[in-house]
Amino acid sequence: MSCADWYLTFLFYKWYSRPSLCPFPHFHCRRAHTVTVLFILTCALVYVTLLEETPQDTAYNTKRGIVASILVFLCFGVTQAKDGPFTRPHPAYWRFWLCVTVVYELFLIFILFQTVHDGRQFMKYIDPKLGVPLPERDYGGNCLIYDPGNTTDPFHNIWDKMDGFVPAHFLGWYIKTLMIRDWWMCMIISVMFEFLEYSLEHQLPNFSECWWDHWIMDVLVCNGLGIYCGMKTLAWLSMKPYQWQGLWNIPTYKGKIKRIAFQFTPYSWVKFEWKPASNLRRWLAVLGIIFMFLLAELNTFYLKFVLWMPPEHYLVLLRLVFFVNVGGVAMREIYDFMDDPKFHKKLGQQAWLVSAITVTEFLIVVKYDPHTIMLPIPSLIIQCWFLGILLILIWTVWRFFIRKHNNYIGTKVQSIALFFYFGSLDIVQSI
């Protein structure tokens, strides 16, 4: 092997390889390196304490102390936290996001316990541009697809809607499909959120969109295309052979690079079969998942509204990146808990935290702007939602109680009939 070949093999096994595939056991590929991290952390703290002069700036020292506390907690969690269901690209990656989840939930709890004014002004410590009211953009208005009054560009209404949120919709639903792994659930959540936007456009101005923006651009084009591409990716992952071998056994550079790229794919594949109509427990679980997904989607819009964050602010993007990394783990833990409760006796740690975060975000919205939340909903919207909930309740009662009871009675009657039939045959034969 050439020097480059040895070096590439060393790098890969040092950080990514499984112990059983590692040709260099003394590298300790999968060890958490707890002593090494502790030593480096201690050296950093000794340097700050003994060799660095503390600035006479209370605000700067406060920010720096908070950041240092978070970093120390992340170092502890990455080396000591319990592993989750995912191991690729490396278990430490998912332990890191578990610790970030804890930090984010603690931050939300802190914001929840502040007054509305103090909570909004606290955001200035993160970004001085925050803490001021920002008007929401209205996506409604002129809903003509072809505007004959504009001779320069009669399709200007369509081009005006082509902003950065169009690819964000597609990418978001592509990733959500990889999380949920079910076409029907994804389409139900997609359509239900458009109904929620219709229902709540009297509260948030940016929910007011044109009909073609709701159903053509969002549901059919952006969301639908994202779900389609996600399902194609899931089909490829389900058919992909999961037979791993180390770089030592791969002779070509192309094969080694391909093996490194596949390190960022799952180690094995689990197909989600939700089967919501199989029993009442699974049906209620699926309804709960859909509800939490919709609530998390609404929190995205309401949080930036009550905390005065513009849609393009980097904190909004960071929150979405956060949910991308923790959502897949949470969904896998929920599915395991629901599918095999005898083996998975409790809800997974990431699923527990994500659920707590979603509820806490909603509580912040309720506390910071109860006036907007309590704006009266139009009577027609109330009637539509009441009818939908009533139909779900009726179907639930029929499917899991009435039909089940009728099937039980039918089975008993059939058993009794068979008993008398074969009994009569025995009597005839004896005669």
XYZ file of C-alpha atoms in Angstrom:
431
model
C 0.000 0.000 0.000
C 1.126 3.551 -0.759
C 1.607 6.230 1.918
C -1.599 7.975 0.823
C -3.467 4.682 1.098
C -2.215 4.114 4.632
C -3.066 7.672 5.662
C -6.615 7.503 4.260
C -7.185 4.202 6.018
C -5.870 5.618 9.287
C -8.147 8.671 9.177
C -11.233 6.642 8.434
C -10.710 4.067 11.144
C -9.666 6.657 13.669
C -13.034 8.377 13.553
C -15.674 6.240 11.860
C -15.001 2.526 11.721
C -16.758 -0.054 13.849
C -14.546 -1.995 16.275
C -15.108 -5.267 14.467
C -13.919 -3.729 11.198
C -10.995 -1.736 12.556
C -7.621 -3.218 11.529
C -5.781 -1.154 14.141
C -7.262 -2.112 17.548
C -4.765 0.113 19.368
C -6.409 3.184 17.788
C -9.551 2.573 19.907
C -11.851 3.711 17.099
C -15.079 3.771 19.124
C -13.834 4.795 22.549
C -15.269 8.025 23.912
C -11.795 9.280 24.962
C -13.171 10.488 28.296
C -9.749 11.015 29.908
C -8.432 12.885 26.862
C -11.424 15.228 26.772
C -11.191 15.807 30.524
C -7.474 16.644 30.247
C -7.990 19.119 27.400
C -10.926 20.720 29.213
C -8.905 21.052 32.403
C -6.001 22.662 30.519
C -8.362 25.183 28.953
C -9.839 26.118 32.334
C -6.368 26.405 33.905
C -5.310 28.724 31.081
C -8.352 30.962 31.549
C -7.857 31.039 35.326
C -4.107 31.607 35.613
C -2.847 33.074 32.363
C -5.703 35.183 31.016
C -6.725 38.514 32.496
C -10.465 38.792 33.113
C -11.999 41.804 31.283
C -13.811 44.389 33.407
C -17.013 44.012 31.409
C -19.945 42.430 33.236
C -22.065 41.787 30.138
C -19.146 40.222 28.235
C -18.135 38.048 31.190
C -21.740 36.912 31.650
C -22.042 35.840 28.008
C -18.656 34.174 28.103
C -19.458 32.322 31.308
C -22.745 31.017 29.909
C -21.052 29.844 26.703
C -18.275 28.157 28.694
C -20.819 26.395 30.917
C -22.644 25.096 27.842
C -19.394 23.877 26.280
C -18.418 22.017 29.440
C -21.834 20.348 29.529
C -21.506 19.388 25.845
C -18.079 17.855 26.524
C -19.556 15.837 29.369
C -22.545 14.708 27.316
C -20.598 13.738 24.208
C -18.343 11.477 26.249
C -20.755 10.211 28.919
C -24.346 10.325 27.604
C -26.201 7.165 26.634
C -26.168 6.206 22.964
C -29.387 6.367 20.965
C -30.674 4.193 18.120
C -28.430 5.821 15.482
C -24.706 5.106 15.164
C -23.811 6.756 11.852
C -21.756 8.743 11.088
C -20.582 8.376 14.707
C -22.385 7.875 18.057
C -20.705 11.006 19.431
C -22.529 13.060 16.798
C -25.925 11.984 18.119
C -24.814 12.366 21.741
C -23.858 15.931 20.885
C -27.331 16.698 19.568
C -28.898 15.082 22.619
C -26.973 17.534 24.802
C -27.945 20.434 22.532
C -31.557 19.355 23.027
C -31.150 19.614 26.797
C -29.538 23.065 26.491
C -32.324 24.311 24.206
C -35.040 23.062 26.553
C -33.343 24.793 29.502
C -33.149 27.998 27.463
C -36.869 27.767 26.701
C -37.667 27.213 30.373
C -35.617 30.313 31.231
C -37.510 32.397 28.641
C -40.826 31.025 29.906
C -40.133 32.272 33.435
C -39.358 35.849 32.328
C -41.800 38.686 31.873
C -42.807 39.389 28.294
C -40.693 42.563 28.144
C -37.635 40.978 29.770
C -37.850 37.890 27.589
C -37.938 39.901 24.389
C -35.156 42.199 25.526
C -33.064 39.211 26.576
C -32.855 38.258 22.893
C -30.666 41.348 22.428
C -27.919 39.553 24.346
C -27.902 37.004 21.524
C -28.262 39.558 18.725
C -28.478 43.334 19.359
C -30.755 43.659 16.312
C -33.483 41.695 18.078
C -35.904 43.015 20.700
C -37.782 45.393 18.387
C -41.241 44.792 16.835
C -41.124 43.556 13.257
C -44.036 43.623 10.828
C -45.100 40.313 9.339
C -45.177 40.036 5.541
C -48.637 39.507 4.041
C -48.632 36.778 1.392
C -52.213 37.469 0.361
C -53.434 40.476 -1.573
C -53.711 40.174 -5.336
C -54.231 36.468 -6.075
C -54.562 36.640 -9.847
C -52.289 34.121 -11.519
C -52.414 36.184 -14.717
C -52.711 39.917 -14.073
C -53.808 41.648 -17.313
C -53.400 45.044 -15.658
C -49.628 44.565 -15.509
C -48.456 44.669 -19.122
C -44.782 44.422 -18.181
C -45.078 41.074 -16.355
C -48.614 39.664 -16.037
C -47.278 36.690 -14.008
C -45.657 38.928 -11.398
C -47.801 37.476 -8.595
C -46.219 34.052 -9.113
C -42.682 35.435 -9.236
C -43.325 37.465 -6.077
C -44.026 34.214 -4.204
C -40.782 32.633 -5.432
C -38.621 33.444 -2.417
C -36.239 31.448 -0.250
C -39.129 29.617 1.406
C -39.901 27.657 -1.787
C -36.733 25.493 -1.676
C -37.059 25.455 2.118
C -40.517 23.862 1.769
C -39.154 21.218 -0.587
C -36.091 20.416 1.524
C -38.140 20.435 4.729
C -40.636 17.906 3.457
C -37.911 15.770 1.939
C -36.304 15.473 5.389
C -39.669 14.998 7.154
C -40.413 12.102 4.814
C -37.111 10.493 5.786
C -38.159 10.890 9.427
C -41.752 9.603 9.162
C -41.146 7.034 6.389
C -44.806 6.900 5.407
C -46.441 8.592 2.402
C -49.939 8.802 3.892
C -48.849 10.384 7.151
C -46.726 12.952 5.313
C -49.579 13.933 3.000
C -52.031 14.168 5.896
C -49.690 16.473 7.843
C -49.029 18.564 4.725
C -52.725 19.054 3.928
C -53.688 19.556 7.577
C -51.150 22.351 7.967
C -52.673 24.199 5.010
C -56.061 23.911 6.731
C -54.449 25.303 9.880
C -53.124 28.256 7.892
C -56.641 28.910 6.591
C -58.000 28.664 10.124
C -55.414 30.939 11.762
C -54.853 33.605 9.124
C -56.852 36.016 11.298
C -54.089 35.684 13.925
C -50.895 35.771 11.854
C -50.806 37.877 8.674
C -48.297 35.625 6.891
C -50.807 32.747 7.034
C -52.906 34.705 4.553
C -51.907 33.225 1.211
C -53.558 32.851 -2.166
C -55.467 29.667 -2.862
C -52.974 28.572 -5.512
C -50.124 29.300 -3.101
C -51.714 26.912 -0.583
C -52.684 24.026 -2.802
C -50.512 24.271 -5.918
C -47.187 25.733 -4.809
C -47.191 24.298 -1.291
C -49.081 20.984 -1.288
C -48.548 19.815 -4.876
C -45.232 21.346 -5.954
C -42.984 21.973 -2.937
C -44.383 19.558 -0.348
C -45.501 16.946 -2.861
C -42.183 16.914 -4.710
C -40.270 16.755 -1.437
C -42.383 13.807 -0.247
C -41.945 12.057 -3.600
C -38.155 12.431 -3.548
C -38.123 11.349 0.093
C -40.068 8.182 -0.696
C -37.692 7.399 -3.566
C -34.759 7.790 -1.194
C -36.466 5.518 1.335
C -37.027 2.898 -1.370
C -33.323 3.042 -2.266
C -32.273 2.754 1.367
C -34.592 -0.217 1.919
C -33.148 -2.109 -1.071
C -29.533 -1.106 -0.465
C -27.334 -4.027 0.728
C -25.988 -3.400 4.213
C -22.790 -5.416 4.133
C -19.941 -3.364 5.528
C -16.246 -3.966 5.156
C -13.250 -1.981 6.293
C -11.057 0.169 4.120
C -8.268 -2.361 4.579
C -10.192 -4.802 2.392
C -11.078 -2.306 -0.358
C -8.314 -2.218 -3.001
C -9.276 0.909 -5.023
C -9.403 4.592 -4.106
C -12.861 4.854 -5.645
C -14.096 2.085 -3.379
C -12.558 3.735 -0.328
C -14.157 7.092 -1.107
C -17.494 5.360 -1.694
C -17.147 3.568 1.653
C -16.476 6.887 3.417
C -19.548 8.436 1.758
C -21.683 5.469 2.857
C -20.570 6.125 6.427
C -23.193 8.893 6.388
C -25.978 6.432 5.525
C -27.701 4.173 8.076
C -25.824 1.135 9.357
C -28.999 -0.929 8.946
C -32.529 -0.179 7.819
C -35.838 -0.391 9.672
C -39.024 0.051 7.666
C -41.710 1.941 9.574
C -45.087 0.173 9.458
C -47.343 2.417 11.513
C -50.584 0.389 10.957
C -52.812 2.961 12.690
C -55.993 0.936 12.187
C -54.605 -2.266 13.701
C -55.481 -1.376 17.303
C -56.564 1.555 19.440
C -53.102 2.117 20.955
C -51.433 2.568 17.580
C -54.289 4.729 16.321
C -53.983 7.127 19.258
C -50.192 7.131 18.912
C -50.385 8.112 15.239
C -52.904 10.856 16.047
C -50.537 12.108 18.747
C -47.591 12.150 16.318
C -49.592 14.122 13.757
C -50.730 16.568 16.443
C -47.181 17.152 17.718
C -45.863 17.616 14.189
C -48.512 20.237 13.449
C -47.882 21.965 16.778
C -44.137 22.114 16.085
C -44.858 23.589 12.640
C -47.100 26.260 14.160
C -44.499 27.048 16.819
C -42.079 28.028 14.042
C -44.342 30.897 12.985
C -45.704 31.895 16.377
C -42.318 31.937 18.136
C -40.763 34.382 15.703
C -43.944 36.463 15.961
C -43.986 36.736 19.766
C -40.184 37.004 20.172
C -39.864 39.558 17.355
C -37.520 37.573 15.145
C -37.542 38.220 11.361
C -38.138 35.109 9.218
C -34.660 35.337 7.685
C -32.850 35.553 11.049
C -30.187 32.924 11.649
C -31.856 31.779 14.899
C -34.905 30.666 12.895
C -32.618 28.690 10.594
C -30.704 27.201 13.530
C -33.951 25.993 15.078
C -34.848 24.207 11.832
C -31.365 22.657 11.629
C -31.798 21.535 15.218
C -35.098 19.755 14.511
C -33.621 18.155 11.389
C -30.946 16.483 13.511
C -33.091 15.474 16.490
C -36.365 14.699 14.698
C -35.184 11.507 13.039
C -33.894 10.060 16.312
C -37.116 11.019 18.106
C -39.292 9.366 15.453
C -37.231 6.157 15.588
C -37.551 6.056 19.385
C -41.306 6.671 19.180
C -41.710 3.919 16.606
C -39.669 1.453 18.684
C -41.663 2.295 21.802
C -44.951 1.883 19.953
C -44.030 -1.172 17.896
C -42.314 -3.251 20.595
C -43.334 -2.020 24.079
C -42.149 -5.246 25.723
C -38.547 -4.588 24.691
C -38.657 -0.769 24.758
C -40.320 -0.251 28.111
C -40.000 3.547 28.184
C -40.046 6.421 25.722
C -36.602 7.278 24.337
C -34.641 10.213 25.730
C -34.617 12.241 22.510
C -38.340 11.691 21.914
C -39.068 12.775 25.485
C -37.034 15.963 25.094
C -38.464 16.868 21.688
C -41.994 16.483 23.057
C -41.105 18.671 26.048
C -39.571 21.296 23.741
C -42.667 21.409 21.539
C -44.950 21.916 24.536
C -42.630 24.518 26.105
C -42.480 26.515 22.876
C -46.262 26.585 22.732
C -46.474 27.718 26.369
C -44.100 30.605 25.565
C -46.387 31.634 22.722
C -49.437 31.521 24.989
C -47.734 33.547 27.724
C -46.084 36.163 25.502
C -49.088 36.982 23.323
C -52.363 35.626 24.741
C -54.292 38.314 22.880
C -53.316 36.904 19.481
C -53.999 33.322 20.547
C -57.421 34.233 21.930
C -58.616 36.163 18.882
C -62.083 34.762 18.094
C -62.056 32.121 15.396
C -64.670 32.607 12.656
C -67.775 30.505 13.233
C -67.435 28.677 9.905
C -63.911 27.561 10.835
C -65.146 26.322 14.225
C -67.931 24.349 12.581
C -65.541 22.731 10.104
C -63.092 21.683 12.812
C -65.912 20.442 15.043
C -67.237 18.328 12.179
C -63.784 16.910 11.449
C -63.116 16.004 15.089
C -66.590 14.493 15.399
C -65.997 12.294 12.335
C -62.690 11.098 13.788
C -64.388 10.237 17.085
C -67.230 8.400 15.321
C -64.779 6.402 13.206
C -62.691 5.572 16.281
C -65.717 4.272 18.196
C -66.950 2.288 15.199
C -63.563 0.803 14.300
C -62.263 -0.167 17.732
C -65.429 -0.788 19.736
C -68.532 -1.502 17.632
C -66.846 -3.397 14.801
C -64.570 -5.248 17.200
C -67.575 -6.266 19.327
C -69.496 -7.422 16.247
C -66.502 -9.449 15.071
C -66.285 -11.023 18.527
C -69.985 -11.950 18.474
C -69.672 -13.266 14.907
C -66.727 -15.443 15.890
C -68.653 -16.852 18.876
C -71.743 -17.580 16.755
C -69.605 -19.268 14.129
C -67.902 -21.400 16.782
C -71.254 -22.440 18.276
C -72.632 -23.277 14.822
C -69.601 -25.409 14.016
C -69.937 -27.133 17.389
C -73.566 -28.122 16.751
C -72.812 -29.084 13.157
C -70.033 -31.509 14.004
C -72.013 -32.730 17.033
C -74.952 -33.609 14.811
C -72.639 -35.472 12.441
C -71.361 -37.562 15.313
C -74.948 -38.405 16.347
C -75.904 -39.420 12.785
C -72.813 -41.589 12.475
C -73.517 -43.285 15.782
C -77.079 -44.123 14.653
